[in-house]
PDB file of N, CA, C and O in Angstrom:
ATOM      1  N   MET A 976       1.173  -1.451 -14.197  1.00  0.00           N
ATOM      2  CA  MET A 976       0.276  -2.575 -14.219  1.00  0.00           C
ATOM      3  C   MET A 976       0.735  -3.610 -15.254  1.00  0.00           C
ATOM      4  O   MET A 976       0.578  -4.791 -15.011  1.00  0.00           O
ATOM      5  N   GLU A 977       1.284  -3.117 -16.343  1.00  0.00           N
ATOM      6  CA  GLU A 977       1.716  -4.034 -17.391  1.00  0.00           C
ATOM      7  C   GLU A 977       2.785  -5.002 -16.884  1.00  0.00           C
ATOM      8  O   GLU A 977       2.769  -6.188 -17.211  1.00  0.00           O
ATOM      9  N   ALA A 978       3.707  -4.525 -16.074  1.00  0.00           N
ATOM     10  CA  ALA A 978       4.766  -5.397 -15.538  1.00  0.00           C
ATOM     11  C   ALA A 978       4.175  -6.484 -14.643  1.00  0.00           C
ATOM     12  O   ALA A 978       4.614  -7.640 -14.682  1.00  0.00           O
ATOM     13  N   PHE A 979       3.159  -6.133 -13.853  1.00  0.00           N
ATOM     14  CA  PHE A 979       2.518  -7.127 -13.000  1.00  0.00           C
ATOM     15  C   PHE A 979       1.778  -8.166 -13.850  1.00  0.00           C
ATOM     16  O   PHE A 979       1.837  -9.361 -13.580  1.00  0.00           O
ATOM     17  N   ARG A 980       1.102  -7.714 -14.905  1.00  0.00           N
ATOM     18  CA  ARG A 980       0.396  -8.642 -15.795  1.00  0.00           C
ATOM     19  C   ARG A 980       1.377  -9.613 -16.461  1.00  0.00           C
ATOM     20  O   ARG A 980       1.105 -10.809 -16.571  1.00  0.00           O
ATOM     21  N   LYS A 981       2.517  -9.081 -16.900  1.00  0.00           N
ATOM     22  CA  LYS A 981       3.521  -9.935 -17.549  1.00  0.00           C
ATOM     23  C   LYS A 981       4.089 -10.947 -16.567  1.00  0.00           C
ATOM     24  O   LYS A 981       4.319 -12.097 -16.928  1.00  0.00           O
ATOM     25  N   ALA A 982       4.322 -10.530 -15.334  1.00  0.00           N
ATOM     26  CA  ALA A 982       4.841 -11.456 -14.328  1.00  0.00           C
ATOM     27  C   ALA A 982       3.853 -12.594 -14.076  1.00  0.00           C
ATOM     28  O   ALA A 982       4.238 -13.769 -14.005  1.00  0.00           O
ATOM     29  N   MET A 983       2.572 -12.261 -13.960  1.00  0.00           N
ATOM     30  CA  MET A 983       1.559 -13.297 -13.736  1.00  0.00           C
ATOM     31  C   MET A 983       1.434 -14.220 -14.941  1.00  0.00           C
ATOM     32  O   MET A 983       1.326 -15.439 -14.799  1.00  0.00           O
ATOM     33  N   ALA A 984       1.479 -13.649 -16.145  1.00  0.00           N
ATOM     34  CA  ALA A 984       1.382 -14.452 -17.357  1.00  0.00           C
ATOM     35  C   ALA A 984       2.574 -15.398 -17.500  1.00  0.00           C
ATOM     36  O   ALA A 984       2.436 -16.497 -18.041  1.00  0.00           O
ATOM     37  N   ALA A 985       3.727 -14.974 -16.979  1.00  0.00           N
ATOM     38  CA  ALA A 985       4.933 -15.810 -17.048  1.00  0.00           C
ATOM     39  C   ALA A 985       4.950 -16.873 -15.951  1.00  0.00           C
ATOM     40  O   ALA A 985       5.872 -17.672 -15.881  1.00  0.00           O
ATOM     41  N   GLY A 986       3.923 -16.857 -15.088  1.00  0.00           N
ATOM     42  CA  GLY A 986       3.828 -17.885 -14.057  1.00  0.00           C
ATOM     43  C   GLY A 986       4.466 -17.520 -12.733  1.00  0.00           C
ATOM     44  O   GLY A 986       4.702 -18.405 -11.902  1.00  0.00           O
ATOM     45  N   ALA A 987       4.748 -16.258 -12.508  1.00  0.00           N
ATOM     46  CA  ALA A 987       5.355 -15.851 -11.242  1.00  0.00           C
ATOM     47  C   ALA A 987       4.423 -16.226 -10.082  1.00  0.00           C
ATOM     48  O   ALA A 987       3.206 -16.049 -10.166  1.00  0.00           O
ATOM     49  N   ALA A 988       5.001 -16.724  -9.014  1.00  0.00           N
ATOM     50  CA  ALA A 988       4.227 -17.085  -7.831  1.00  0.00           C
ATOM     51  C   ALA A 988       3.836 -15.844  -7.041  1.00  0.00           C
ATOM     52  O   ALA A 988       2.934 -15.880  -6.211  1.00  0.00           O
ATOM     53  N   GLY A 989       4.511 -14.741  -7.308  1.00  0.00           N
ATOM     54  CA  GLY A 989       4.222 -13.491  -6.617  1.00  0.00           C
ATOM     55  C   GLY A 989       5.176 -12.418  -7.084  1.00  0.00           C
ATOM     56  O   GLY A 989       6.051 -12.662  -7.915  1.00  0.00           O
ATOM     57  N   PHE A 990       4.996 -11.221  -6.557  1.00  0.00           N
ATOM     58  CA  PHE A 990       5.889 -10.115  -6.867  1.00  0.00           C
ATOM     59  C   PHE A 990       5.843  -9.127  -5.716  1.00  0.00           C
ATOM     60  O   PHE A 990       4.914  -9.131  -4.923  1.00  0.00           O
ATOM     61  N   GLU A 991       6.879  -8.309  -5.608  1.00  0.00           N
ATOM     62  CA  GLU A 991       6.926  -7.313  -4.538  1.00  0.00           C
ATOM     63  C   GLU A 991       6.885  -5.929  -5.145  1.00  0.00           C
ATOM     64  O   GLU A 991       7.265  -5.729  -6.291  1.00  0.00           O
ATOM     65  N   PHE A 992       6.388  -5.009  -4.351  1.00  0.00           N
ATOM     66  CA  PHE A 992       6.314  -3.631  -4.800  1.00  0.00           C
ATOM     67  C   PHE A 992       6.259  -2.726  -3.578  1.00  0.00           C
ATOM     68  O   PHE A 992       6.004  -3.189  -2.469  1.00  0.00           O
ATOM     69  N   ASP A 993       6.521  -1.457  -3.782  1.00  0.00           N
ATOM     70  CA  ASP A 993       6.470  -0.466  -2.711  1.00  0.00           C
ATOM     71  C   ASP A 993       5.193   0.343  -2.841  1.00  0.00           C
ATOM     72  O   ASP A 993       4.692   0.562  -3.944  1.00  0.00           O
ATOM     73  N   VAL A 994       4.695   0.785  -1.703  1.00  0.00           N
ATOM     74  CA  VAL A 994       3.449   1.552  -1.660  1.00  0.00           C
ATOM     75  C   VAL A 994       3.703   2.865  -0.932  1.00  0.00           C
ATOM     76  O   VAL A 994       4.371   2.896   0.094  1.00  0.00           O
ATOM     77  N   ARG A 995       3.153   3.935  -1.485  1.00  0.00           N
ATOM     78  CA  ARG A 995       3.245   5.263  -0.862  1.00  0.00           C
ATOM     79  C   ARG A 995       1.863   5.887  -0.842  1.00  0.00           C
ATOM     80  O   ARG A 995       1.025   5.588  -1.679  1.00  0.00           O
ATOM     81  N   LYS A 996       1.660   6.789   0.122  1.00  0.00           N
ATOM     82  CA  LYS A 996       0.376   7.475   0.241  1.00  0.00           C
ATOM     83  C   LYS A 996       0.446   8.820  -0.461  1.00  0.00           C
ATOM     84  O   LYS A 996       1.359   9.606  -0.226  1.00  0.00           O
ATOM     85  N   SER A 997      -0.534   9.070  -1.328  1.00  0.00           N
ATOM     86  CA  SER A 997      -0.605  10.347  -2.038  1.00  0.00           C
ATOM     87  C   SER A 997      -1.279  11.398  -1.154  1.00  0.00           C
ATOM     88  O   SER A 997      -1.805  11.090  -0.085  1.00  0.00           O
ATOM     89  N   ALA A 998      -1.300  12.631  -1.611  1.00  0.00           N
ATOM     90  CA  ALA A 998      -1.848  13.746  -0.838  1.00  0.00           C
ATOM     91  C   ALA A 998      -3.322  13.551  -0.504  1.00  0.00           C
ATOM     92  O   ALA A 998      -3.791  14.023   0.523  1.00  0.00           O
ATOM     93  N   ASP A 999      -4.055  12.828  -1.360  1.00  0.00           N
ATOM     94  CA  ASP A 999      -5.476  12.606  -1.116  1.00  0.00           C
ATOM     95  C   ASP A 999      -5.758  11.294  -0.382  1.00  0.00           C
ATOM     96  O   ASP A 999      -6.885  10.836  -0.322  1.00  0.00           O
ATOM     97  N   GLY A1000      -4.701  10.688   0.177  1.00  0.00           N
ATOM     98  CA  GLY A1000      -4.857   9.495   0.997  1.00  0.00           C
ATOM     99  C   GLY A1000      -4.914   8.183   0.243  1.00  0.00           C
ATOM    100  O   GLY A1000      -5.072   7.127   0.847  1.00  0.00           O
ATOM    101  N   LYS A1001      -4.760   8.207  -1.071  1.00  0.00           N
ATOM    102  CA  LYS A1001      -4.763   6.973  -1.869  1.00  0.00           C
ATOM    103  C   LYS A1001      -3.408   6.298  -1.739  1.00  0.00           C
ATOM    104  O   LYS A1001      -2.375   6.958  -1.641  1.00  0.00           O
ATOM    105  N   LEU A1002      -3.412   4.977  -1.751  1.00  0.00           N
ATOM    106  CA  LEU A1002      -2.175   4.200  -1.718  1.00  0.00           C
ATOM    107  C   LEU A1002      -1.786   3.872  -3.150  1.00  0.00           C
ATOM    108  O   LEU A1002      -2.531   3.200  -3.864  1.00  0.00           O
ATOM    109  N   VAL A1003      -0.624   4.371  -3.575  1.00  0.00           N
ATOM    110  CA  VAL A1003      -0.154   4.173  -4.945  1.00  0.00           C
ATOM    111  C   VAL A1003       1.094   3.301  -4.937  1.00  0.00           C
ATOM    112  O   VAL A1003       1.858   3.285  -3.976  1.00  0.00           O
ATOM    113  N   VAL A1004       1.279   2.564  -6.019  1.00  0.00           N
ATOM    114  CA  VAL A1004       2.400   1.637  -6.134  1.00  0.00           C
ATOM    115  C   VAL A1004       3.533   2.335  -6.870  1.00  0.00           C
ATOM    116  O   VAL A1004       3.427   2.638  -8.064  1.00  0.00           O
ATOM    117  N   ILE A1005       4.591   2.628  -6.127  1.00  0.00           N
ATOM    118  CA  ILE A1005       5.793   3.258  -6.685  1.00  0.00           C
ATOM    119  C   ILE A1005       6.923   3.108  -5.664  1.00  0.00           C
ATOM    120  O   ILE A1005       6.691   3.161  -4.457  1.00  0.00           O
ATOM    121  N   HIS A1006       8.125   2.944  -6.139  1.00  0.00           N
ATOM    122  CA  HIS A1006       9.275   2.793  -5.243  1.00  0.00           C
ATOM    123  C   HIS A1006       9.754   4.136  -4.696  1.00  0.00           C
ATOM    124  O   HIS A1006       9.966   4.289  -3.504  1.00  0.00           O
ATOM    125  N   ASP A1007       9.922   5.096  -5.562  1.00  0.00           N
ATOM    126  CA  ASP A1007      10.516   6.372  -5.181  1.00  0.00           C
ATOM    127  C   ASP A1007       9.492   7.341  -4.585  1.00  0.00           C
ATOM    128  O   ASP A1007       8.322   7.294  -4.947  1.00  0.00           O
ATOM    129  N   PRO A1008       9.923   8.232  -3.706  1.00  0.00           N
ATOM    130  CA  PRO A1008       8.998   9.220  -3.137  1.00  0.00           C
ATOM    131  C   PRO A1008       8.626  10.326  -4.118  1.00  0.00           C
ATOM    132  O   PRO A1008       7.746  11.125  -3.853  1.00  0.00           O
ATOM    133  N   ARG A1009       9.287  10.362  -5.260  1.00  0.00           N
ATOM    134  CA  ARG A1009       9.004  11.376  -6.283  1.00  0.00           C
ATOM    135  C   ARG A1009       8.809  10.697  -7.632  1.00  0.00           C
ATOM    136  O   ARG A1009       9.384   9.653  -7.912  1.00  0.00           O
ATOM    137  N   LEU A1010       8.016  11.352  -8.444  1.00  0.00           N
ATOM    138  CA  LEU A1010       7.853  10.962  -9.837  1.00  0.00           C
ATOM    139  C   LEU A1010       8.216  12.202 -10.635  1.00  0.00           C
ATOM    140  O   LEU A1010       7.435  13.150 -10.714  1.00  0.00           O
ATOM    141  N   GLY A1011       9.433  12.223 -11.133  1.00  0.00           N
ATOM    142  CA  GLY A1011       9.937  13.447 -11.758  1.00  0.00           C
ATOM    143  C   GLY A1011      10.022  14.529 -10.698  1.00  0.00           C
ATOM    144  O   GLY A1011      10.631  14.339  -9.647  1.00  0.00           O
ATOM    145  N   ARG A1012       9.359  15.644 -10.943  1.00  0.00           N
ATOM    146  CA  ARG A1012       9.371  16.749  -9.978  1.00  0.00           C
ATOM    147  C   ARG A1012       8.244  16.652  -8.963  1.00  0.00           C
ATOM    148  O   ARG A1012       8.177  17.447  -8.029  1.00  0.00           O
ATOM    149  N   LEU A1013       7.330  15.697  -9.150  1.00  0.00           N
ATOM    150  CA  LEU A1013       6.187  15.564  -8.248  1.00  0.00           C
ATOM    151  C   LEU A1013       6.552  14.739  -7.021  1.00  0.00           C
ATOM    152  O   LEU A1013       7.049  13.629  -7.146  1.00  0.00           O
ATOM    153  N   ARG A1014       6.301  15.273  -5.860  1.00  0.00           N
ATOM    154  CA  ARG A1014       6.457  14.507  -4.626  1.00  0.00           C
ATOM    155  C   ARG A1014       5.139  13.765  -4.414  1.00  0.00           C
ATOM    156  O   ARG A1014       4.081  14.370  -4.348  1.00  0.00           O
ATOM    157  N   ILE A1015       5.213  12.443  -4.330  1.00  0.00           N
ATOM    158  CA  ILE A1015       4.022  11.601  -4.239  1.00  0.00           C
ATOM    159  C   ILE A1015       3.131  12.029  -3.073  1.00  0.00           C
ATOM    160  O   ILE A1015       1.917  12.157  -3.224  1.00  0.00           O
ATOM    161  N   SER A1016       3.717  12.285  -1.927  1.00  0.00           N
ATOM    162  CA  SER A1016       2.934  12.603  -0.728  1.00  0.00           C
ATOM    163  C   SER A1016       2.260  13.974  -0.777  1.00  0.00           C
ATOM    164  O   SER A1016       1.387  14.258   0.030  1.00  0.00           O
ATOM    165  N   ARG A1017       2.634  14.792  -1.725  1.00  0.00           N
ATOM    166  CA  ARG A1017       2.072  16.147  -1.814  1.00  0.00           C
ATOM    167  C   ARG A1017       1.218  16.363  -3.061  1.00  0.00           C
ATOM    168  O   ARG A1017       0.835  17.501  -3.358  1.00  0.00           O
ATOM    169  N   THR A1018       0.944  15.284  -3.775  1.00  0.00           N
ATOM    170  CA  THR A1018       0.200  15.381  -5.035  1.00  0.00           C
ATOM    171  C   THR A1018      -0.944  14.377  -5.029  1.00  0.00           C
ATOM    172  O   THR A1018      -0.757  13.235  -4.617  1.00  0.00           O
ATOM    173  N   PRO A1019      -2.144  14.754  -5.491  1.00  0.00           N
ATOM    174  CA  PRO A1019      -3.254  13.806  -5.562  1.00  0.00           C
ATOM    175  C   PRO A1019      -2.934  12.643  -6.508  1.00  0.00           C
ATOM    176  O   PRO A1019      -2.235  12.814  -7.506  1.00  0.00           O
ATOM    177  N   ALA A1020      -3.460  11.477  -6.201  1.00  0.00           N
ATOM    178  CA  ALA A1020      -3.194  10.277  -6.996  1.00  0.00           C
ATOM    179  C   ALA A1020      -3.581  10.454  -8.460  1.00  0.00           C
ATOM    180  O   ALA A1020      -2.901   9.948  -9.345  1.00  0.00           O
ATOM    181  N   SER A1021      -4.655  11.171  -8.723  1.00  0.00           N
ATOM    182  CA  SER A1021      -5.105  11.350 -10.102  1.00  0.00           C
ATOM    183  C   SER A1021      -4.073  12.083 -10.957  1.00  0.00           C
ATOM    184  O   SER A1021      -4.032  11.928 -12.174  1.00  0.00           O
ATOM    185  N   GLN A1022      -3.216  12.849 -10.339  1.00  0.00           N
ATOM    186  CA  GLN A1022      -2.190  13.597 -11.069  1.00  0.00           C
ATOM    187  C   GLN A1022      -0.961  12.741 -11.367  1.00  0.00           C
ATOM    188  O   GLN A1022      -0.170  13.072 -12.243  1.00  0.00           O
ATOM    189  N   HIS A1023      -0.777  11.647 -10.655  1.00  0.00           N
ATOM    190  CA  HIS A1023       0.403  10.791 -10.835  1.00  0.00           C
ATOM    191  C   HIS A1023       0.297   9.870 -12.039  1.00  0.00           C
ATOM    192  O   HIS A1023       1.278   9.609 -12.709  1.00  0.00           O
ATOM    193  N   GLY A1024      -0.901   9.305 -12.241  1.00  0.00           N
ATOM    194  CA  GLY A1024      -1.053   8.284 -13.278  1.00  0.00           C
ATOM    195  C   GLY A1024      -0.451   6.957 -12.873  1.00  0.00           C
ATOM    196  O   GLY A1024      -0.105   6.136 -13.714  1.00  0.00           O
ATOM    197  N   LEU A1025      -0.297   6.727 -11.571  1.00  0.00           N
ATOM    198  CA  LEU A1025       0.297   5.500 -11.049  1.00  0.00           C
ATOM    199  C   LEU A1025      -0.783   4.494 -10.673  1.00  0.00           C
ATOM    200  O   LEU A1025      -1.920   4.878 -10.387  1.00  0.00           O
ATOM    201  N   PRO A1026      -0.418   3.212 -10.620  1.00  0.00           N
ATOM    202  CA  PRO A1026      -1.392   2.218 -10.188  1.00  0.00           C
ATOM    203  C   PRO A1026      -1.770   2.432  -8.716  1.00  0.00           C
ATOM    204  O   PRO A1026      -0.918   2.725  -7.882  1.00  0.00           O
ATOM    205  N   ILE A1027      -3.033   2.252  -8.411  1.00  0.00           N
ATOM    206  CA  ILE A1027      -3.535   2.308  -7.041  1.00  0.00           C
ATOM    207  C   ILE A1027      -3.416   0.904  -6.455  1.00  0.00           C
ATOM    208  O   ILE A1027      -3.673  -0.088  -7.150  1.00  0.00           O
ATOM    209  N   LEU A1028      -3.020   0.799  -5.201  1.00  0.00           N
ATOM    210  CA  LEU A1028      -2.818  -0.505  -4.567  1.00  0.00           C
ATOM    211  C   LEU A1028      -4.028  -1.411  -4.748  1.00  0.00           C
ATOM    212  O   LEU A1028      -3.884  -2.585  -5.106  1.00  0.00           O
ATOM    213  N   GLU A1029      -5.211  -0.893  -4.522  1.00  0.00           N
ATOM    214  CA  GLU A1029      -6.428  -1.697  -4.644  1.00  0.00           C
ATOM    215  C   GLU A1029      -6.557  -2.320  -6.034  1.00  0.00           C
ATOM    216  O   GLU A1029      -6.948  -3.479  -6.182  1.00  0.00           O
ATOM    217  N   ASP A1030      -6.195  -1.566  -7.073  1.00  0.00           N
ATOM    218  CA  ASP A1030      -6.273  -2.080  -8.446  1.00  0.00           C
ATOM    219  C   ASP A1030      -5.251  -3.190  -8.685  1.00  0.00           C
ATOM    220  O   ASP A1030      -5.548  -4.177  -9.352  1.00  0.00           O
ATOM    221  N   VAL A1031      -4.045  -3.025  -8.150  1.00  0.00           N
ATOM    222  CA  VAL A1031      -3.009  -4.049  -8.303  1.00  0.00           C
ATOM    223  C   VAL A1031      -3.448  -5.333  -7.609  1.00  0.00           C
ATOM    224  O   VAL A1031      -3.333  -6.424  -8.179  1.00  0.00           O
ATOM    225  N   LEU A1032      -3.990  -5.216  -6.400  1.00  0.00           N
ATOM    226  CA  LEU A1032      -4.442  -6.405  -5.679  1.00  0.00           C
ATOM    227  C   LEU A1032      -5.611  -7.087  -6.384  1.00  0.00           C
ATOM    228  O   LEU A1032      -5.671  -8.309  -6.461  1.00  0.00           O
ATOM    229  N   ARG A1033      -6.519  -6.300  -6.909  1.00  0.00           N
ATOM    230  CA  ARG A1033      -7.664  -6.850  -7.637  1.00  0.00           C
ATOM    231  C   ARG A1033      -7.181  -7.598  -8.886  1.00  0.00           C
ATOM    232  O   ARG A1033      -7.633  -8.711  -9.171  1.00  0.00           O
ATOM    233  N   GLU A1034      -6.269  -6.991  -9.611  1.00  0.00           N
ATOM    234  CA  GLU A1034      -5.733  -7.601 -10.830  1.00  0.00           C
ATOM    235  C   GLU A1034      -5.024  -8.922 -10.525  1.00  0.00           C
ATOM    236  O   GLU A1034      -5.092  -9.870 -11.289  1.00  0.00           O
ATOM    237  N   ALA A1035      -4.347  -8.959  -9.384  1.00  0.00           N
ATOM    238  CA  ALA A1035      -3.602 -10.162  -8.995  1.00  0.00           C
ATOM    239  C   ALA A1035      -4.513 -11.218  -8.374  1.00  0.00           C
ATOM    240  O   ALA A1035      -4.072 -12.324  -8.075  1.00  0.00           O
ATOM    241  N   GLY A1036      -5.790 -10.859  -8.173  1.00  0.00           N
ATOM    242  CA  GLY A1036      -6.722 -11.823  -7.600  1.00  0.00           C
ATOM    243  C   GLY A1036      -6.584 -11.959  -6.101  1.00  0.00           C
ATOM    244  O   GLY A1036      -6.920 -12.969  -5.521  1.00  0.00           O
ATOM    245  N   THR A1037      -6.084 -10.907  -5.452  1.00  0.00           N
ATOM    246  CA  THR A1037      -5.888 -10.896  -4.017  1.00  0.00           C
ATOM    247  C   THR A1037      -6.887  -9.934  -3.391  1.00  0.00           C
ATOM    248  O   THR A1037      -7.141  -8.874  -3.947  1.00  0.00           O
ATOM    249  N   THR A1038      -7.400 -10.290  -2.263  1.00  0.00           N
ATOM    250  CA  THR A1038      -8.327  -9.367  -1.583  1.00  0.00           C
ATOM    251  C   THR A1038      -7.576  -8.524  -0.594  1.00  0.00           C
ATOM    252  O   THR A1038      -6.602  -8.969   0.012  1.00  0.00           O
ATOM    253  N   GLN A1039      -8.015  -7.292  -0.432  1.00  0.00           N
ATOM    254  CA  GLN A1039      -7.392  -6.364   0.519  1.00  0.00           C
ATOM    255  C   GLN A1039      -8.074  -6.518   1.858  1.00  0.00           C
ATOM    256  O   GLN A1039      -9.283  -6.574   1.955  1.00  0.00           O
ATOM    257  N   THR A1040      -7.284  -6.596   2.921  1.00  0.00           N
ATOM    258  CA  THR A1040      -7.859  -6.710   4.268  1.00  0.00           C
ATOM    259  C   THR A1040      -7.549  -5.495   5.078  1.00  0.00           C
ATOM    260  O   THR A1040      -6.687  -4.745   4.791  1.00  0.00           O
TER     261      THR A1040
END
């Protein structure tokens, strides 16, 4: 989230990111399918500590459709 905040503060018109679905169906923002030894798709979002897509969109002032 900090990187997204810094990009917005620096005046970025936008930014791109990758989204993956966690084991509990949450959409999390991460490029790789693994975080260390954890496979994103097989682990609940609460165990990852990653930003949730909805939170990133809210922070950026974008609505989810």
